[in-house]
Amino acid sequence: MNLENSFVVIKTIDNMPRVIFWRMDEFIVMILPFFIGVCLGSILVTISGPFLKYFYTKTLKKYPTGTLQHRLYWNLPKDAFEKSGKLKNIPGSHLRHFSL
């Protein structure tokens, strides 16, 4: 078998990257307040990380994946997405068509 004809099939395409045993998004939610608290010298911000992670994982279990993005699109004006530079061609959320 040639190396040219071989390829790798990834079996875990839907799994998030992990740091130790936390998912990457949980780790960022937990560790970011820690670093901000250390830089600002605030103990309350520093110890808020595990609490934020707890509420974040609780919210993730309650709502399906992508709920936050859907709600942001529905409630924010189109200018908020255009300023990011990534989503330029999406229609505004005020252009809603309801069919009954």
Coordinates of C-alpha atoms in Angstrom, one line a residue:
M1 CA 0.0 0.0 0.0
N2 CA 1.4 3.4 -1.0
L3 CA 1.5 6.4 1.3
E4 CA -0.1 8.4 -1.6
N5 CA -3.2 6.3 -1.5
S6 CA -3.5 6.0 2.3
F7 CA -5.5 8.5 4.4
V8 CA -6.7 8.7 8.0
V9 CA -10.4 8.6 8.9
I10 CA -11.1 10.5 12.1
K11 CA -13.6 8.8 14.2
T12 CA -14.1 11.5 16.8
I13 CA -15.0 14.5 14.5
D14 CA -17.8 15.7 16.8
N15 CA -15.8 15.6 20.0
M16 CA -14.4 18.9 21.3
P17 CA -10.7 19.1 22.1
R18 CA -9.9 18.4 25.7
V19 CA -7.5 19.9 28.3
I20 CA -6.9 17.3 31.0
F21 CA -10.5 16.1 31.4
W22 CA -12.4 19.3 30.6
R23 CA -13.7 20.3 27.2
M24 CA -11.9 23.2 25.7
D25 CA -14.8 25.7 26.1
E26 CA -15.3 24.7 29.8
F27 CA -11.6 25.1 30.4
I28 CA -11.6 28.6 28.9
V29 CA -14.6 29.6 30.9
M30 CA -12.9 28.4 34.1
I31 CA -9.3 29.6 33.5
L32 CA -10.0 33.0 31.9
P33 CA -11.4 34.6 35.1
F34 CA -8.5 33.1 37.0
F35 CA -5.9 34.9 34.8
I36 CA -8.0 38.1 34.8
G37 CA -8.3 38.0 38.6
V38 CA -4.5 37.5 39.0
C39 CA -3.7 40.4 36.6
L40 CA -6.2 42.7 38.4
G41 CA -5.3 41.5 41.9
S42 CA -8.9 40.6 42.6
I43 CA -9.6 37.5 44.7
L44 CA -13.3 37.5 43.8
V45 CA -12.7 37.4 40.1
T46 CA -10.0 34.7 40.6
I47 CA -12.3 32.3 42.5
S48 CA -15.3 33.0 40.2
G49 CA -13.9 30.7 37.6
P50 CA -15.1 27.4 39.0
F51 CA -18.5 28.9 39.7
L52 CA -18.8 30.2 36.1
K53 CA -17.7 26.8 34.8
Y54 CA -20.4 25.1 36.9
F55 CA -23.2 27.4 35.6
Y56 CA -21.8 27.1 32.1
T57 CA -21.9 23.3 32.1
K58 CA -25.4 23.4 33.7
T59 CA -26.6 25.6 30.9
L60 CA -25.0 23.4 28.3
K61 CA -26.9 20.4 29.6
K62 CA -30.2 22.3 29.7
Y63 CA -30.0 23.7 26.2
P64 CA -28.8 22.1 23.0
T65 CA -25.6 23.0 21.2
G66 CA -25.8 26.3 19.2
T67 CA -28.6 27.9 21.3
L68 CA -26.4 30.8 22.3
Q69 CA -25.5 31.5 18.6
H70 CA -29.1 31.3 17.6
R71 CA -30.2 33.7 20.3
L72 CA -27.4 36.2 19.6
Y73 CA -28.4 36.2 15.9
W74 CA -32.1 36.6 16.7
N75 CA -31.6 39.5 19.2
L76 CA -28.5 41.4 18.0
P77 CA -28.6 43.9 15.1
K78 CA -26.9 43.0 11.8
D79 CA -24.2 45.6 12.5
A80 CA -22.9 43.5 15.4
F81 CA -22.0 40.7 13.0
E82 CA -20.7 42.9 10.3
K83 CA -18.2 44.6 12.7
S84 CA -16.7 41.2 13.4
G85 CA -15.8 40.9 9.7
K86 CA -16.6 37.2 9.5
L87 CA -20.3 37.2 8.7
K88 CA -20.9 39.8 6.1
N89 CA -23.5 38.2 3.8
I90 CA -26.1 37.1 6.4
P91 CA -29.5 38.7 6.3
G92 CA -30.6 40.9 9.2
S93 CA -32.6 39.1 11.9
H94 CA -35.4 41.7 11.4
L95 CA -36.2 40.1 8.1
R96 CA -38.4 37.4 9.5
H97 CA -41.0 35.5 7.5
F98 CA -43.5 33.6 9.6
S99 CA -45.7 31.0 7.9
L100 CA -48.7 29.5 9.7

